[in-house]
Short mmCIF file of C-alpha atoms in Angstrom, two decimals:
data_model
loop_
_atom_site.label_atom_id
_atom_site.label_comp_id
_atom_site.label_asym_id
_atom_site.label_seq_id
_atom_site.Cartn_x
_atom_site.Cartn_y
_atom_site.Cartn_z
CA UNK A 1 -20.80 -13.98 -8.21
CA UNK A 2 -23.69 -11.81 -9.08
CA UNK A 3 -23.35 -10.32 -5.07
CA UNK A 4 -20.25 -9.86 -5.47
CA UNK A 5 -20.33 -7.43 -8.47
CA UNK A 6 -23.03 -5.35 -7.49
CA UNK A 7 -22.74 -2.32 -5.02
CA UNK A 8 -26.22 -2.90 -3.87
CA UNK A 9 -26.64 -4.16 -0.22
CA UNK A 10 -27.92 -7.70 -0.42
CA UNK A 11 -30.38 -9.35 2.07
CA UNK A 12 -30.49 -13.23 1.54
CA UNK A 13 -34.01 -14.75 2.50
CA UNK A 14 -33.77 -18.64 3.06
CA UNK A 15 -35.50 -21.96 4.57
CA UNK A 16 -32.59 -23.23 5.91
CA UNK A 17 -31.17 -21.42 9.20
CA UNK A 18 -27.83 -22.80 9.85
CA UNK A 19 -24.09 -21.71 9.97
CA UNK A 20 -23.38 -23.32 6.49
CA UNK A 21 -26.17 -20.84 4.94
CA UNK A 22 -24.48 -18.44 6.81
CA UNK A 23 -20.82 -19.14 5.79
CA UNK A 24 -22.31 -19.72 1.92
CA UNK A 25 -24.23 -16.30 1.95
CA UNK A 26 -21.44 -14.34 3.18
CA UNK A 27 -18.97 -16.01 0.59
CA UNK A 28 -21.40 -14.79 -1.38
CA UNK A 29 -21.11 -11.33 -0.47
CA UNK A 30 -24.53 -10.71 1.08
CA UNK A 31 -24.66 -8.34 4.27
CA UNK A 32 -26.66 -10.62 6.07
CA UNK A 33 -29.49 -12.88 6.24
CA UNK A 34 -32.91 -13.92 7.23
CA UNK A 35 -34.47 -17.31 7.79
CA UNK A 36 -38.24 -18.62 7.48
CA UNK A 37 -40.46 -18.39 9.12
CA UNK A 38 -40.40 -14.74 9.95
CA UNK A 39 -42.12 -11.80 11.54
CA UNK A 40 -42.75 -8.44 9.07
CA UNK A 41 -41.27 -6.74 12.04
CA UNK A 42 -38.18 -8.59 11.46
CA UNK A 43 -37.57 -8.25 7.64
CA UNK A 44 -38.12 -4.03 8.40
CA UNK A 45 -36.10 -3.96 11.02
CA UNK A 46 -33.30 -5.44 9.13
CA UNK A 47 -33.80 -3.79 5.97
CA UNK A 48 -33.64 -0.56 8.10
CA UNK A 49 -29.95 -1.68 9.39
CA UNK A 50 -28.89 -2.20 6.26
CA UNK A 51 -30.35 0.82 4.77
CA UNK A 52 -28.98 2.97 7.97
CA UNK A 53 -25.25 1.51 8.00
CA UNK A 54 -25.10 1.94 3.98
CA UNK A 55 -25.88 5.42 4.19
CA UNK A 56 -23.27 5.88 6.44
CA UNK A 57 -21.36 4.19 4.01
CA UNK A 58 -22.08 6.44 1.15
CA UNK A 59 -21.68 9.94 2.90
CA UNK A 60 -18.40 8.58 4.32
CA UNK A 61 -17.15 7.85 0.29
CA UNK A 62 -18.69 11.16 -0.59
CA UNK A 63 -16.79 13.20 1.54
CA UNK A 64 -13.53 11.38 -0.11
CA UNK A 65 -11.72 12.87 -3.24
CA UNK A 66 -12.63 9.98 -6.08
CA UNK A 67 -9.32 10.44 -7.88
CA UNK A 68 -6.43 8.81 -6.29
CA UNK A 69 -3.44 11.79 -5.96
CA UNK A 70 -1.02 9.61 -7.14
CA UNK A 71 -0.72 9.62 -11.29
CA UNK A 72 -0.30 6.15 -11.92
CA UNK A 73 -1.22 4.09 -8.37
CA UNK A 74 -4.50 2.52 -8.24
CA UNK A 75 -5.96 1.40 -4.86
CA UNK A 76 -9.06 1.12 -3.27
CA UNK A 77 -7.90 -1.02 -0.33
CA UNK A 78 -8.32 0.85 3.92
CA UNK A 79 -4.45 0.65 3.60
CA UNK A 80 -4.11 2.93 0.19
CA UNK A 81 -7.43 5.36 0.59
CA UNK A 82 -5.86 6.24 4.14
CA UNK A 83 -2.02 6.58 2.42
CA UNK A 84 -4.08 9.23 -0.32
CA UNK A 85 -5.50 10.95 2.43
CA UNK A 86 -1.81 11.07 4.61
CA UNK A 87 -0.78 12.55 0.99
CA UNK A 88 -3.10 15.32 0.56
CA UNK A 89 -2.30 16.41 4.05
CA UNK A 90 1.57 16.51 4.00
CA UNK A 91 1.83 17.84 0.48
CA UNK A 92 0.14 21.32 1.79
CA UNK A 93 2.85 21.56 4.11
CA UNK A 94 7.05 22.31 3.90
CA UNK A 95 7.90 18.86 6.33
CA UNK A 96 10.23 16.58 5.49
CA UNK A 97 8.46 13.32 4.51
CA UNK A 98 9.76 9.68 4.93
CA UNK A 99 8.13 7.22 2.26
CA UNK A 100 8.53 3.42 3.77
CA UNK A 101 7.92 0.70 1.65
CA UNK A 102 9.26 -2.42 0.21
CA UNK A 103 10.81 -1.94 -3.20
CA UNK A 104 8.61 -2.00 -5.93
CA UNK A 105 5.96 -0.49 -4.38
CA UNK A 106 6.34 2.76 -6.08
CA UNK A 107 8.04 5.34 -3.63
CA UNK A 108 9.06 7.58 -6.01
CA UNK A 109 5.68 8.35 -7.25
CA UNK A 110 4.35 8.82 -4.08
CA UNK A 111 7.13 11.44 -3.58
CA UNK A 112 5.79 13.39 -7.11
CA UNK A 113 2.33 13.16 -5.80
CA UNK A 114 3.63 15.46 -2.12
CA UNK A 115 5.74 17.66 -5.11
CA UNK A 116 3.21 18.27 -7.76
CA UNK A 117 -0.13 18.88 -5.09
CA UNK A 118 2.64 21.42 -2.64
CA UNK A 119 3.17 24.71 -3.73
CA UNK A 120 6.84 23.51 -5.14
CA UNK A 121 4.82 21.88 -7.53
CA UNK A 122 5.43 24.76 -10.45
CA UNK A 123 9.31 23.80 -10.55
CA UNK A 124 10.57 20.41 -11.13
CA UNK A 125 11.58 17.71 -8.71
CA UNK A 126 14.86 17.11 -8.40
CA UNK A 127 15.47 12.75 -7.55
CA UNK A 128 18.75 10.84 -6.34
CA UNK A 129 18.96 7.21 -5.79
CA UNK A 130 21.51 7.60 -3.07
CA UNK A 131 22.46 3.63 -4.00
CA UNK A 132 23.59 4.45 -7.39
CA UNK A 133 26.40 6.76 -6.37
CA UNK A 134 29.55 5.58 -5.67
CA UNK A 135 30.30 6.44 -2.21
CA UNK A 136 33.33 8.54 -3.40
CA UNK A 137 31.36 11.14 -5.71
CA UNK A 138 28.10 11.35 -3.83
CA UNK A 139 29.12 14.35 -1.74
CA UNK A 140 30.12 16.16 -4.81
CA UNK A 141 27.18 15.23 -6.39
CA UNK A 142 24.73 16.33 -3.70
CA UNK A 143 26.69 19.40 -2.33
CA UNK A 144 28.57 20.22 -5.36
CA UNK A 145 32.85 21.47 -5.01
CA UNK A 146 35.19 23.95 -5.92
CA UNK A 147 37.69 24.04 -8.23
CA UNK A 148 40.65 21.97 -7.10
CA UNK A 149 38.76 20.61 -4.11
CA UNK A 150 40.12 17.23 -5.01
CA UNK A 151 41.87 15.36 -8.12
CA UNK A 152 39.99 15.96 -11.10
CA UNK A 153 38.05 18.28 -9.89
CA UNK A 154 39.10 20.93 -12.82
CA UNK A 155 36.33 23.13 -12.38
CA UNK A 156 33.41 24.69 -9.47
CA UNK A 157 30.26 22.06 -9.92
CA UNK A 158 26.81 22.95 -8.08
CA UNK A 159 25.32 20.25 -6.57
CA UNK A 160 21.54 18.51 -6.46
CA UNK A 161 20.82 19.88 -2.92
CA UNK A 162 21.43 23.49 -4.61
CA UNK A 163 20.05 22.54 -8.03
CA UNK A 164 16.61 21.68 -6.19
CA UNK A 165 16.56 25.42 -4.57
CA UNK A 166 13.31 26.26 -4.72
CA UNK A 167 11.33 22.88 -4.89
CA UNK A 168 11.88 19.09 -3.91
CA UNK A 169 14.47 16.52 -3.32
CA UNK A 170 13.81 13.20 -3.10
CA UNK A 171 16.06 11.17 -1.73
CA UNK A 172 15.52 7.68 -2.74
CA UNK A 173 17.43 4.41 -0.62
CA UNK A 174 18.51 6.91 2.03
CA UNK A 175 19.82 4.28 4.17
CA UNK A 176 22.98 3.88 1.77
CA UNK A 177 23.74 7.21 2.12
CA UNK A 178 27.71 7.39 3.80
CA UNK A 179 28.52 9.01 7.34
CA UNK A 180 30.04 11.69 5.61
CA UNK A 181 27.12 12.52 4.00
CA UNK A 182 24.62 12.04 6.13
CA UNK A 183 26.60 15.20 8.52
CA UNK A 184 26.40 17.82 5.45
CA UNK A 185 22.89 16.51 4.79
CA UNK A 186 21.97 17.31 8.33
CA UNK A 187 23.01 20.82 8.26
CA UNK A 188 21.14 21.00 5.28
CA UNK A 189 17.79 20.27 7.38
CA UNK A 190 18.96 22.51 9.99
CA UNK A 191 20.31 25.42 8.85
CA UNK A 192 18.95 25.64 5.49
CA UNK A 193 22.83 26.28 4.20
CA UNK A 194 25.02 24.34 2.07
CA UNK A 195 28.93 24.36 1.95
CA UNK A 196 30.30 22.85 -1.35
CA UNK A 197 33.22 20.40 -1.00
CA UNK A 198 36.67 22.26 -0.61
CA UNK A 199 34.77 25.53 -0.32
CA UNK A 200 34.98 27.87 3.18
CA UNK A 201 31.95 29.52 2.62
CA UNK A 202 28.43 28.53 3.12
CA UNK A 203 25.27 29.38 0.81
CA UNK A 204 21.36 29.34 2.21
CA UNK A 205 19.24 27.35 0.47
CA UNK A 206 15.17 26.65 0.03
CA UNK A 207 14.84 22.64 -0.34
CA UNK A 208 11.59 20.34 0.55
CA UNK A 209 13.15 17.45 1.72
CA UNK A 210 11.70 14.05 0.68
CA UNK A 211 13.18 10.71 1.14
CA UNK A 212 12.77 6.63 1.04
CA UNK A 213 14.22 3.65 2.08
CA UNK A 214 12.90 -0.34 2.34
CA UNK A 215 15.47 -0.08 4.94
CA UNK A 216 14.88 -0.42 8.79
CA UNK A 217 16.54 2.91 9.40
CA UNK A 218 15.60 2.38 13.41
CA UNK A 219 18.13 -0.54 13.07
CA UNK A 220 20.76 1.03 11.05
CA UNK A 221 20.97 3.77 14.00
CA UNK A 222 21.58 0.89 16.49
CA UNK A 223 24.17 -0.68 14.02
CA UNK A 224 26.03 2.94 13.62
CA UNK A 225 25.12 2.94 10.09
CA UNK A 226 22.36 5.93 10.20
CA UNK A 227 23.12 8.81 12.43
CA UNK A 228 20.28 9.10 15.08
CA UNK A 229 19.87 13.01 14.99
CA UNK A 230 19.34 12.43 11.02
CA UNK A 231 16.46 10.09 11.58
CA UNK A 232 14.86 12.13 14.23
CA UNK A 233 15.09 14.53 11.51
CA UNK A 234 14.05 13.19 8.49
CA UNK A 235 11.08 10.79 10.54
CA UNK A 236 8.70 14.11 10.85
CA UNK A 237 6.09 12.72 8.63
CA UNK A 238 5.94 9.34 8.11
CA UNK A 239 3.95 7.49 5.27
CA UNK A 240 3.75 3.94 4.43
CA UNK A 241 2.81 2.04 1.46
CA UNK A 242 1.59 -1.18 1.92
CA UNK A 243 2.70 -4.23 -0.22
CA UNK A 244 0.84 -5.62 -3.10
CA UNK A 245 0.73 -8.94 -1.67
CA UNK A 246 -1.62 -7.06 1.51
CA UNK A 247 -3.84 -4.92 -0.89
CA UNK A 248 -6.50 -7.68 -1.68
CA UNK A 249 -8.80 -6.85 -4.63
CA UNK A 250 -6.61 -4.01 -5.33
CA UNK A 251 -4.18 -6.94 -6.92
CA UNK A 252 -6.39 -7.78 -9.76
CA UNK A 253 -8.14 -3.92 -10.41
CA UNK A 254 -4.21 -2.70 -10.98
CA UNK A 255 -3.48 -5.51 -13.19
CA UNK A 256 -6.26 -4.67 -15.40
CA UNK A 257 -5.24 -1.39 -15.35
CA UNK A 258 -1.30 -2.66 -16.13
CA UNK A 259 -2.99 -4.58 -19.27
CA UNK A 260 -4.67 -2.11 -20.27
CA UNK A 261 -1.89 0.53 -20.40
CA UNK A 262 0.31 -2.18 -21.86
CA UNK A 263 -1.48 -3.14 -24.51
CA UNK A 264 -1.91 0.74 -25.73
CA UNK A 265 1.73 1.12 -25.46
CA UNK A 266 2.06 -2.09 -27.37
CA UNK A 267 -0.61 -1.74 -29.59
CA UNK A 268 -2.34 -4.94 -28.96
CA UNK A 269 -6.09 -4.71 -28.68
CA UNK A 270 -8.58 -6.76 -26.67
CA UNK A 271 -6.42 -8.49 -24.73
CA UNK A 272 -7.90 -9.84 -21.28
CA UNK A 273 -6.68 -12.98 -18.75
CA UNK A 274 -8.18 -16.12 -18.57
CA UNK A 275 -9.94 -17.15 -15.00
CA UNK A 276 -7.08 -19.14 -14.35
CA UNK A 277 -4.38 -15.88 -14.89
CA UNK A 278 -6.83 -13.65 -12.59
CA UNK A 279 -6.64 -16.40 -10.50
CA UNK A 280 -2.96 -17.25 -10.08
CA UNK A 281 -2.29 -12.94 -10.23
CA UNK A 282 -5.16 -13.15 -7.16
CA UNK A 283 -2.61 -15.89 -5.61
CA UNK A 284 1.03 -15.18 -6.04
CA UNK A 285 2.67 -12.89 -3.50
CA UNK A 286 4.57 -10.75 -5.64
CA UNK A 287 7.72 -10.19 -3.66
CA UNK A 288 8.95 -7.56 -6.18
CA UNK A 289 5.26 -5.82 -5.58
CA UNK A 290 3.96 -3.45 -8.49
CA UNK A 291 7.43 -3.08 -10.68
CA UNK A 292 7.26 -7.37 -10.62
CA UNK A 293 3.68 -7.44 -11.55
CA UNK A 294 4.01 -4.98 -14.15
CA UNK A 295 7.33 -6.57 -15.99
CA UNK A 296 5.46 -10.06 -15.99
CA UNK A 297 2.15 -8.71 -17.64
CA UNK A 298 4.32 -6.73 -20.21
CA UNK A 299 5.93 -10.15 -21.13
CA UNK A 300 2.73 -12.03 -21.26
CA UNK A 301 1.45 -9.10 -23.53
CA UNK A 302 4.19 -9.78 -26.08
CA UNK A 303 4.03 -13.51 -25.55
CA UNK A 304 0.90 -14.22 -26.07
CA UNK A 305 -0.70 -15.54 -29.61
CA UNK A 306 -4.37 -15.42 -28.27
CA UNK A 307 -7.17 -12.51 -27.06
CA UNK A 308 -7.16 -14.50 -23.68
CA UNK A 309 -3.60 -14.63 -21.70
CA UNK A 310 -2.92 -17.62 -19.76
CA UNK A 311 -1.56 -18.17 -16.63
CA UNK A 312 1.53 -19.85 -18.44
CA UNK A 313 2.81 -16.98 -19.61
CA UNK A 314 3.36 -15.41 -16.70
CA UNK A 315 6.56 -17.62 -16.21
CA UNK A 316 6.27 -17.28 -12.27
CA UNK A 317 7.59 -20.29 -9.76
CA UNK A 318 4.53 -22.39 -8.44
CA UNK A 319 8.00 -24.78 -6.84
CA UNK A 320 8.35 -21.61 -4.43
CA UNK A 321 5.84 -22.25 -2.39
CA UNK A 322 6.32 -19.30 -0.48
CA UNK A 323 5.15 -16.83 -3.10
CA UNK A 324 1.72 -18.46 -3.23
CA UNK A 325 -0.77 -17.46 -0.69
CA UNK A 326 -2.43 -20.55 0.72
CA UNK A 327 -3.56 -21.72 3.95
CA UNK A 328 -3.68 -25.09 5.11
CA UNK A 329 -7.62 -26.15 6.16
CA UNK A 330 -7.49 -26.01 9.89
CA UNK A 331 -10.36 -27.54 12.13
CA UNK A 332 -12.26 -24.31 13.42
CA UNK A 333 -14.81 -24.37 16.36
CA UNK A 334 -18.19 -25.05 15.00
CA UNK A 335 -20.25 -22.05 16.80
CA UNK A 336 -24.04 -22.79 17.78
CA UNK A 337 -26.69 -23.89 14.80
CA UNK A 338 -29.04 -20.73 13.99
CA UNK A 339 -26.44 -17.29 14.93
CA UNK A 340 -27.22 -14.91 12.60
CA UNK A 341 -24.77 -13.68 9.92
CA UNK A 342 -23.28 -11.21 12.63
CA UNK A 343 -22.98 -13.00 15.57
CA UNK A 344 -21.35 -15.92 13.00
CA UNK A 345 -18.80 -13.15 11.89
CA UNK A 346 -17.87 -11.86 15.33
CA UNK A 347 -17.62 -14.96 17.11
CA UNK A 348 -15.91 -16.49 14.40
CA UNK A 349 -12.87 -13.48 14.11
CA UNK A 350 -12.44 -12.92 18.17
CA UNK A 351 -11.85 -17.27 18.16
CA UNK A 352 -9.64 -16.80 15.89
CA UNK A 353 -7.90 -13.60 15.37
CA UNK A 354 -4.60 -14.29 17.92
CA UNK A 355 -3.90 -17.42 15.72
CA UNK A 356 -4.56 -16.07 12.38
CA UNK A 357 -3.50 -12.59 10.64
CA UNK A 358 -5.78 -10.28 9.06
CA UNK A 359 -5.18 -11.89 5.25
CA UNK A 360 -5.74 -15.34 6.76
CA UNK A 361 -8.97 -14.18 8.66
CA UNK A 362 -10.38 -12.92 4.96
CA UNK A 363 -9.56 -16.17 3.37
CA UNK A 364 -11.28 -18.43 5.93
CA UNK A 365 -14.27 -16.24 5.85
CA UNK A 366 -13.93 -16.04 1.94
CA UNK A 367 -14.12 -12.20 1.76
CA UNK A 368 -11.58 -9.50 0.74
CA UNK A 369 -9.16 -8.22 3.87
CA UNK A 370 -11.01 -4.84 2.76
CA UNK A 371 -14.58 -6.56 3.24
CA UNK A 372 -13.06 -7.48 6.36
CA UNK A 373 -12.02 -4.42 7.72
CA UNK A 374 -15.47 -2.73 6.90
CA UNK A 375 -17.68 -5.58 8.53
CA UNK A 376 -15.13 -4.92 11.61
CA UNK A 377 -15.83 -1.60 11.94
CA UNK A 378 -19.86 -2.25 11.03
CA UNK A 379 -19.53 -4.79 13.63
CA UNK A 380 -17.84 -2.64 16.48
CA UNK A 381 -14.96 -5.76 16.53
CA UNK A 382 -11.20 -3.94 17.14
CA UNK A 383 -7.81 -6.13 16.11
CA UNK A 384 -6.11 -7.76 18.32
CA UNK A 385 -3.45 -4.98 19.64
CA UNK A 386 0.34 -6.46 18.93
CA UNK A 387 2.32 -6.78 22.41
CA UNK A 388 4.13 -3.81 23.05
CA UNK A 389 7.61 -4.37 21.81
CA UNK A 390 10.88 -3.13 24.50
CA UNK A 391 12.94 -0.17 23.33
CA UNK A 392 16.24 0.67 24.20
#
């Protein structure tokens, strides 16, 4: 446990020169090891790797901005530090941006973090959760409509699209937005003009267009629900954010951060979860991703009698089986008595990387997927490309 929590690069030194030492030193989390007897040569040379491929390491994280650009996400995981970098990069520019991601995952703040680091960042964001609308007021609400345009409409309204003039719109759950809609919205993104409903006269607009969806927009075209010029438009930049359930350690770093938070807004003090909590938060899936793991630490926070919360408290289903992450034990090949920690590692992952996914890979080897990735790219070892899927 001691490897685990140190940043230092750890060398293990042993008598015994077999794969188990191997397997138990990388659980561990040591970079690799050396058995006895041994040459001087060879304990330099290695040191030298080590010393080499962490200093690549540290110029690499030097070069990165430490502080996350979105308020309120935490995430050290390949997945999130590229999704921060994507961020920076798109928020300097005037491009439409699609956010993907299940919901939960916290789309809308990724579309504050593109508003407040753009230069649109001095006026305030304008949001619409296209699924909230009823489909017969969401044109008026958007594009806005005259006076008499329609029963009840007893006076001229000005709608979101022109109310954001000037900075951003996000529109959240685009994938529910109606036909109708979707037309006046293009026009919008190509002629920066708006016409308000029951009006004959068009009015230019300046609008930063952000939207989301957990949909598969790609299938909605080929359903006739999503117009396909739309989605050519709106897909200029593209950004994902990856579940919680794929994030590895960054599962149990946000939770702390979620009790911590909690417990000031609460005003409970010293509050912290027992190994068996960390452990079952480690565990579950969280299908409802962030927004699921923060509503069941706010109820353990109020539930709880004790300093130490339990894993009781956090009410979740252990008879779904499918929101636990386990893997069956599987009979692996047994690879050759005395490979070094390396040649372990990449014989291990190309045996066994068409059968298993990247998460599964990390548990067998007992390392984060994040470990994982890094000793693939220390290691020179690419994934396994994904067959090339046939498009219409």
């Amino acid at each position: 446990d001691l490897i685990k929590i140190t940043k230092t690069p750890v060398l293990i030194m042993t008598s015994y020169s077999s794969i188990r030492s191997a397997i138990d030193s990388m659980k561990m989390g040591a970079v690799d090891y050396i058995a006895k007897p041994f040459e001087h040569r060879e304990m330099i040379d290695a040191v030298k790797k080590i010393i080499r491929a962490n200093s690549k390491e540290t110029q690499l994280s030097a070069r990165e901005d430490p502080e996350p650009p979105v308020h309120g996400m935490v995430g050290s995981c390949p997945q999130m530090m590229e999704m921060f970098r994507r961020i920076r990069k798109v928020a300097q520019t005037n491009s439409t941006v699609l956010i993907n991601g299940e919901s939960g995952t916290g789309k809308e703040l990724v579309a504050k973090a593109i508003h407040n680091l753009s230069g649109r960042g001095n006026h305030e964001m304008v949001s619409v959760n296209c699924a909230a609308i009823p489909e017969s007021l969401i044109e008026s609400e958007l594009f806005g409509h005259d006076k008499g345009a329609f029963a009840g409409a007893t006076s001229t309204r000005t709608g979101l699209v022109e109310t954001a003039n000037g900075s951003t719109l996000f529109l959240d759950e685009i994938g529910e937005l109606p036909l109708e809609a979707q037309a006046r919205l293009l026009r919008v993104l190509q002629e920066s003009e708006i016409r308000k409903v029951g009006s004959v006269q068009s009015k230019k607009v300046d609008v930063r267009l952000v939207v989301a969806t957990h949909s598969d927009l790609k299938q909605l075209v080929v359903d006739g629900k999503f117009r396909e010029d739309l989605f050519y438009r709106i897909n200029v930049m593209a950004l994902l954010i990856p579940p919680l359930r794929d994030r590895g350690n960054d599962i149990l770093e946000l939770a702390d951060t979620i009790l911590h938070n909690t417990c000031d807004r609460l005003g409970k003090e010293n509050l912290r979860f027992s190994p068996h909590a960390s452990k079952t938060i480690a565990n579950y899936s969280w299908p409802g991703n962030v927004r699921e793991l923060e509503n069941s630490i706010e109820r353990a926070v109020v539930l709880t009698e004790d300093e130490e919360i339990s894993e009781e408290l956090f009410s979740l289903s252990k008879d779904d089986k499918s929101s636990f992450v386990s893997i069956e034990p599987e009979t692996v090949k047994s690879p050759t008595e005395g490979l070094s920690l390396e040649d372990y590692f990449r014989r291990f992952v190309l045996d066994h990387q068409e059968s298993l996914n990247e998460t599964q890979l990390a548990e067998k080897l007992g390392i984060s997927r994040k470990s994982l990735w890094e000793r693939r790219q220390k290691y020179g070892i690419p994934r396994k490309k994904k067959s090339a899927r046939k498009t219409m």
